[in-house]
Short mmCIF file of C-alpha atoms in Angstrom, two decimals:
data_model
loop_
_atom_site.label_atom_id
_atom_site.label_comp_id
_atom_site.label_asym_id
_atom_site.label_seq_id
_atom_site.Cartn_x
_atom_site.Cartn_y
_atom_site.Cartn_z
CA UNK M 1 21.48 -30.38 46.54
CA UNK M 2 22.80 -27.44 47.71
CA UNK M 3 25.34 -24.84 45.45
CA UNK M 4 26.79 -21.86 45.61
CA UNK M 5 27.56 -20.01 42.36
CA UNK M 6 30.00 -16.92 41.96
CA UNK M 7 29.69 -16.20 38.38
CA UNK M 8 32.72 -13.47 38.60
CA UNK M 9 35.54 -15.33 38.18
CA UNK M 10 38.06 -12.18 38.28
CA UNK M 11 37.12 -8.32 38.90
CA UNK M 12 40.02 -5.30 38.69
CA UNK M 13 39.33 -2.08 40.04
CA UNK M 14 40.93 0.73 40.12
CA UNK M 15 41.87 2.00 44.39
CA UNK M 16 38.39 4.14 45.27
CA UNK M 17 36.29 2.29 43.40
CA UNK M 18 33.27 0.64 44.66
CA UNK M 19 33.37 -3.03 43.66
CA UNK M 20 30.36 -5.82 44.08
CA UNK M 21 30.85 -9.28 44.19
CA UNK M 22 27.51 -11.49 43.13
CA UNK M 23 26.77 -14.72 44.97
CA UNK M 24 23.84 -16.58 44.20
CA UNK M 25 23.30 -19.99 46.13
CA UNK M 26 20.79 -22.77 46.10
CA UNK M 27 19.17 -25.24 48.48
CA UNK M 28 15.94 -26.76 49.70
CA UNK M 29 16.49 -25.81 53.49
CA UNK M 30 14.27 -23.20 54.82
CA UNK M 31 17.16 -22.38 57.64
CA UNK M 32 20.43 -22.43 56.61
CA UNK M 33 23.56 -19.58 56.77
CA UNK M 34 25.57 -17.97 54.23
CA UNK M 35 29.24 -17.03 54.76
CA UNK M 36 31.72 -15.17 53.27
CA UNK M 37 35.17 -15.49 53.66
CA UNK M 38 38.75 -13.70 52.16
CA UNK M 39 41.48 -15.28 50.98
CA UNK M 40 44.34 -12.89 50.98
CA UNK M 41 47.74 -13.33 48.90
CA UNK M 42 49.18 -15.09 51.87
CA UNK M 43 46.80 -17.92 51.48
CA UNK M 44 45.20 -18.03 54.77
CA UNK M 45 41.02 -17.68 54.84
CA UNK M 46 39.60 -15.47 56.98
CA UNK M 47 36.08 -15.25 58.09
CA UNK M 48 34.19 -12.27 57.21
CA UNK M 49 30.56 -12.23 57.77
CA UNK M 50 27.44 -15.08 59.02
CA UNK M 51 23.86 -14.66 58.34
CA UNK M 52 21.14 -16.46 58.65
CA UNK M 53 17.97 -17.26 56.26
CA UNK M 54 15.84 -15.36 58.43
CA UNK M 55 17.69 -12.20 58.62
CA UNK M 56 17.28 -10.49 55.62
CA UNK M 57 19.29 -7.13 57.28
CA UNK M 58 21.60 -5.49 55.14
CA UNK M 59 24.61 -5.37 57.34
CA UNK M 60 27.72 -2.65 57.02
CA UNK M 61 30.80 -3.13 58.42
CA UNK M 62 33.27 0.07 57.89
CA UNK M 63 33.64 -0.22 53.83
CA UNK M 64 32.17 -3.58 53.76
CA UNK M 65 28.39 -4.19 53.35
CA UNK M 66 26.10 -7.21 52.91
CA UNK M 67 23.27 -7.48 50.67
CA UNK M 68 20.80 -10.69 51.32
CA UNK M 69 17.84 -11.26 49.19
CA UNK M 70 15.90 -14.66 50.29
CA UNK M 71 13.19 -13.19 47.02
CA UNK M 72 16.61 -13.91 44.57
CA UNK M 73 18.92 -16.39 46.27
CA UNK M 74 21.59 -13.92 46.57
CA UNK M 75 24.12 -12.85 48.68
CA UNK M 76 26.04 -9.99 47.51
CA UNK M 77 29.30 -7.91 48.69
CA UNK M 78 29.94 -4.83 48.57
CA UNK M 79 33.43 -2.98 49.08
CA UNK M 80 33.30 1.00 49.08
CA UNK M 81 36.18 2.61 48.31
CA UNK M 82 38.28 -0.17 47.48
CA UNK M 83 41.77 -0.15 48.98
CA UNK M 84 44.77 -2.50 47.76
CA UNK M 85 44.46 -4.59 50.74
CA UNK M 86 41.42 -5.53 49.88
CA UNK M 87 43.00 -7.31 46.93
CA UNK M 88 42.05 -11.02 47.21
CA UNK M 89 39.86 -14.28 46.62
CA UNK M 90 36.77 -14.06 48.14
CA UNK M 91 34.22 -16.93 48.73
CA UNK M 92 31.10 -17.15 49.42
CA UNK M 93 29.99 -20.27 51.60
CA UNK M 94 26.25 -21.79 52.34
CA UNK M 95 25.92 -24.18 55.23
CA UNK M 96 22.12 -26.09 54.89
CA UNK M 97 23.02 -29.42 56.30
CA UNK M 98 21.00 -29.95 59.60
CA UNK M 99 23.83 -30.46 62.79
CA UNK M 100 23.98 -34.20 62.71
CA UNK M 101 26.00 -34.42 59.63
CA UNK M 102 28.21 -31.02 61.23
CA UNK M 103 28.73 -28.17 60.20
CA UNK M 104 29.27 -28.69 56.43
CA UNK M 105 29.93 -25.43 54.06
CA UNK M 106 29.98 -25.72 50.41
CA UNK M 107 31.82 -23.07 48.96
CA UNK M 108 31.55 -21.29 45.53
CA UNK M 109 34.75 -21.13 42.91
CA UNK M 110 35.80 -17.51 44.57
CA UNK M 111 36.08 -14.48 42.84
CA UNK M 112 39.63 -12.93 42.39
CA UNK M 113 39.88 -8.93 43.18
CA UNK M 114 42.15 -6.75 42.30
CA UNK M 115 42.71 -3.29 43.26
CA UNK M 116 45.30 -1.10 41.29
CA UNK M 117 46.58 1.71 42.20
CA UNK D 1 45.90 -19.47 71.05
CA UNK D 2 46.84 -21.22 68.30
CA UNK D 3 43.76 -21.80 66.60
CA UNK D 4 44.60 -24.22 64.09
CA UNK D 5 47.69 -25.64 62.88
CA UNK D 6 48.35 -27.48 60.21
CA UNK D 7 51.79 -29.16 59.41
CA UNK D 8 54.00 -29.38 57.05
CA UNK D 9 53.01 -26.10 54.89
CA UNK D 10 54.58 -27.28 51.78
CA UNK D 11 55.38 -30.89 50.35
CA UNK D 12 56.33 -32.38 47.05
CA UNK D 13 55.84 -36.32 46.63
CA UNK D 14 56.36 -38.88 44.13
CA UNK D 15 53.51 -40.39 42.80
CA UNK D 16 52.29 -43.84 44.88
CA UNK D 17 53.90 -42.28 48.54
CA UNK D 18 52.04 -42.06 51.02
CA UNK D 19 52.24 -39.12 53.74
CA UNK D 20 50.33 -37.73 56.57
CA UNK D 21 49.19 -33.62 56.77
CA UNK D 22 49.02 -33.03 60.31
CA UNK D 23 46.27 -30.83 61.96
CA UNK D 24 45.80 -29.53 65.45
CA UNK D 25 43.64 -27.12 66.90
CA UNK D 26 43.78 -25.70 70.57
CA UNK D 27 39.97 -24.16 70.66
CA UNK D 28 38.07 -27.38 71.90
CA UNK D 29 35.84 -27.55 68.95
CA UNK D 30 34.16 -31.22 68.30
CA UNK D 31 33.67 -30.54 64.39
CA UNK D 32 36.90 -31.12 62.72
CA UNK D 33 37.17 -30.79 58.70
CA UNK D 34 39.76 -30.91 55.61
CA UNK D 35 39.24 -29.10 52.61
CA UNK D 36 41.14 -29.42 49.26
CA UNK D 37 40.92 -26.03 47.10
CA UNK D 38 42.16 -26.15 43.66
CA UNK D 39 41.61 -23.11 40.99
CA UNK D 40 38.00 -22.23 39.38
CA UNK D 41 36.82 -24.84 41.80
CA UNK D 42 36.64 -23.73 45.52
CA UNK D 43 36.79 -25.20 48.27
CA UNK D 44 35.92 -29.09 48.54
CA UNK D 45 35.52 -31.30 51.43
CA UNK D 46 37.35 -34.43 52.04
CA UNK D 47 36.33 -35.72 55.27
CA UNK D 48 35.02 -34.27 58.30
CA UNK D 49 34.49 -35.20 61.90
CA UNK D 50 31.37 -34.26 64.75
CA UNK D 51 33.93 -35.53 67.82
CA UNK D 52 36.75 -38.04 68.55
CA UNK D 53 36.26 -41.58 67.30
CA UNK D 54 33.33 -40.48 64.59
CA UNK D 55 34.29 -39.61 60.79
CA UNK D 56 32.81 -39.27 57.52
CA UNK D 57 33.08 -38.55 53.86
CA UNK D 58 32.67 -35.43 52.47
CA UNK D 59 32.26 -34.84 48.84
CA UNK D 60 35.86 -35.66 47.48
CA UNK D 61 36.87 -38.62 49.90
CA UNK D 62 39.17 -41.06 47.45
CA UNK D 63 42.27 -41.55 48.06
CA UNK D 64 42.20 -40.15 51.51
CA UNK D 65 41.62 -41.27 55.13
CA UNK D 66 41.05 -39.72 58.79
CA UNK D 67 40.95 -40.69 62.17
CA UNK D 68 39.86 -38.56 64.90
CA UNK D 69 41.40 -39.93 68.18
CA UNK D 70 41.59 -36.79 70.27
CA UNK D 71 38.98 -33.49 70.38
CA UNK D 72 42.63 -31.74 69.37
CA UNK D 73 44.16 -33.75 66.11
CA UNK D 74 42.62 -34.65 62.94
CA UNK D 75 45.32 -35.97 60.72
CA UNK D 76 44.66 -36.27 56.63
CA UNK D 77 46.35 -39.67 54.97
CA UNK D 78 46.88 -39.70 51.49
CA UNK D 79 47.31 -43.72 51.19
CA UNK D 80 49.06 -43.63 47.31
CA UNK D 81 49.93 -39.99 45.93
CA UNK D 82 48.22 -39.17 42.99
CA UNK D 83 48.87 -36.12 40.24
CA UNK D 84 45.20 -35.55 40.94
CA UNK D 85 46.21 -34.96 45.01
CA UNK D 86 48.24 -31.70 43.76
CA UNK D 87 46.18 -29.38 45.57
CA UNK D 88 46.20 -26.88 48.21
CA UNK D 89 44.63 -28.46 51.71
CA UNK D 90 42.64 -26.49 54.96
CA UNK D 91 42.33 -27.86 58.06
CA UNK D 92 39.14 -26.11 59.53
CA UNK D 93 37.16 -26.28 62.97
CA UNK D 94 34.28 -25.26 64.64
CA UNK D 95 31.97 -25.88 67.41
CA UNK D 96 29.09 -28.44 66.38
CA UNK D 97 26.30 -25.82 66.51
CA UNK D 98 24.71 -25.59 63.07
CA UNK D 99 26.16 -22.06 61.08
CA UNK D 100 29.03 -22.26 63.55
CA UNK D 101 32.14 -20.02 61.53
CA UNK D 102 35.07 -22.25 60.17
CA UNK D 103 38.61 -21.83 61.29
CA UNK D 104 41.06 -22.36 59.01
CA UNK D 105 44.57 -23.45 59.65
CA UNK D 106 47.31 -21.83 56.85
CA UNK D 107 47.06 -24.65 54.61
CA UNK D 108 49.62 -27.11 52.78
CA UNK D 109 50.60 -26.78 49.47
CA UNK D 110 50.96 -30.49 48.16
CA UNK D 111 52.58 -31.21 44.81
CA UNK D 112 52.51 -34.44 43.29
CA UNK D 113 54.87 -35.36 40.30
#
């Protein structure tokens, strides 16, 4: 069975902070891809980042950076220099189901951020 | 583009009516999904679909059904509104290729009573 488990329920931060948010996933596939996505007060989902379980690459994108760790099932989020924009639910997604049953994600509950000013 | 679109964005029934939430998308993708997300729980999938004329259940299938006649449209039947159907719902698309990205339409906030 395959789960994905984002223990933080809600975060607040305070605008320049740097904020993490944990996501720890399970599953018996040796290839599979992790996803995280944003969910901003509008209520639309937006895609952020793929990777797959054999690139363990750190990734940064502008104040947004990845941290993948095959060694402790984890898939963690950094934001540097959190803005108020970046206030939101965020969720991370695993997708270990081979292609005939599609693409199937299984999403964790989300973690809510805040950023105060 | 488009992308996707789902239709109508809000909708309040009584319980035991039956409605359709319409979903369209304009990118040619064969993998067609609905989600239901509801608080502390995520997202959860109702049905999905690999190309037109094949469907399946996801992990939360009762009370709902899909067909898949077209690549485009993907329409979500709730057959006899339940409390439990109070939810928010994505359409979502991709191409069939395994760790393909979702797109997500906007959603429809449903409300039961």
């Amino acid at each position: 069975a395959q789960k994905v488990t984002q223990a933080q329920t809600e975060i607040s931060v305070v605008e320049k902070e740097d904020v993490t948010l944990d996501c720890v996933y399970e599953t018996r596939d040796t290839t599979y891809y992790l996803f995280w996505y944003k969910q901003p007060p509008s209520g639309e989902l937006v895609f952020l980042i793929r990777r797959n379980s054999f690139d363990e690459q750190n990734e940064i994108s502008g104040r947004y950076s990845w941290n993948f760790q095959k060694s402790t099932s984890s898939f963690n989020f950094t934001i540097t220099a959190s803005q108020v924009v970046d206030s939101a639910v965020y969720f991370c997604a695993l997708s270990g189901t081979p292609m005939e049953y599609g693409n199937k994600l299984v999403f964790g509950a989300g973690t809510i951020l805040r950023v105060k000013s | 583009n488009a992308g996707v679109t789902q239709t109508p964005k809000f909708q309040v029934l009584k319980t035991g009516q039956s409605m359709t939430l319409q979903c369209a998308q304009d990118m040619n993708h064969e993998y067609m999904s609905w989600y239901r997300q509801d608080p502390g729980m995520g997202l959860r999938l109702i049905h999905y679909s690999v190309g037109a004329g094949i469907t399946d259940q996801g992990e939360v299938p009762n009370g709902y059904n899909v067909s898949r006649s077209t690549t485009e449209d993907f329409p979500l039947r709730l057959l006899s509104a339940a409390p439990s159907q109070t939810s928010v719902y994505f359409c979502a698309s991709s191409w069939t290729g395994f760790g393909s990205p979702l797109h997500f339409g906007n959603g429809t906030r449903l409300t039961v009573t």
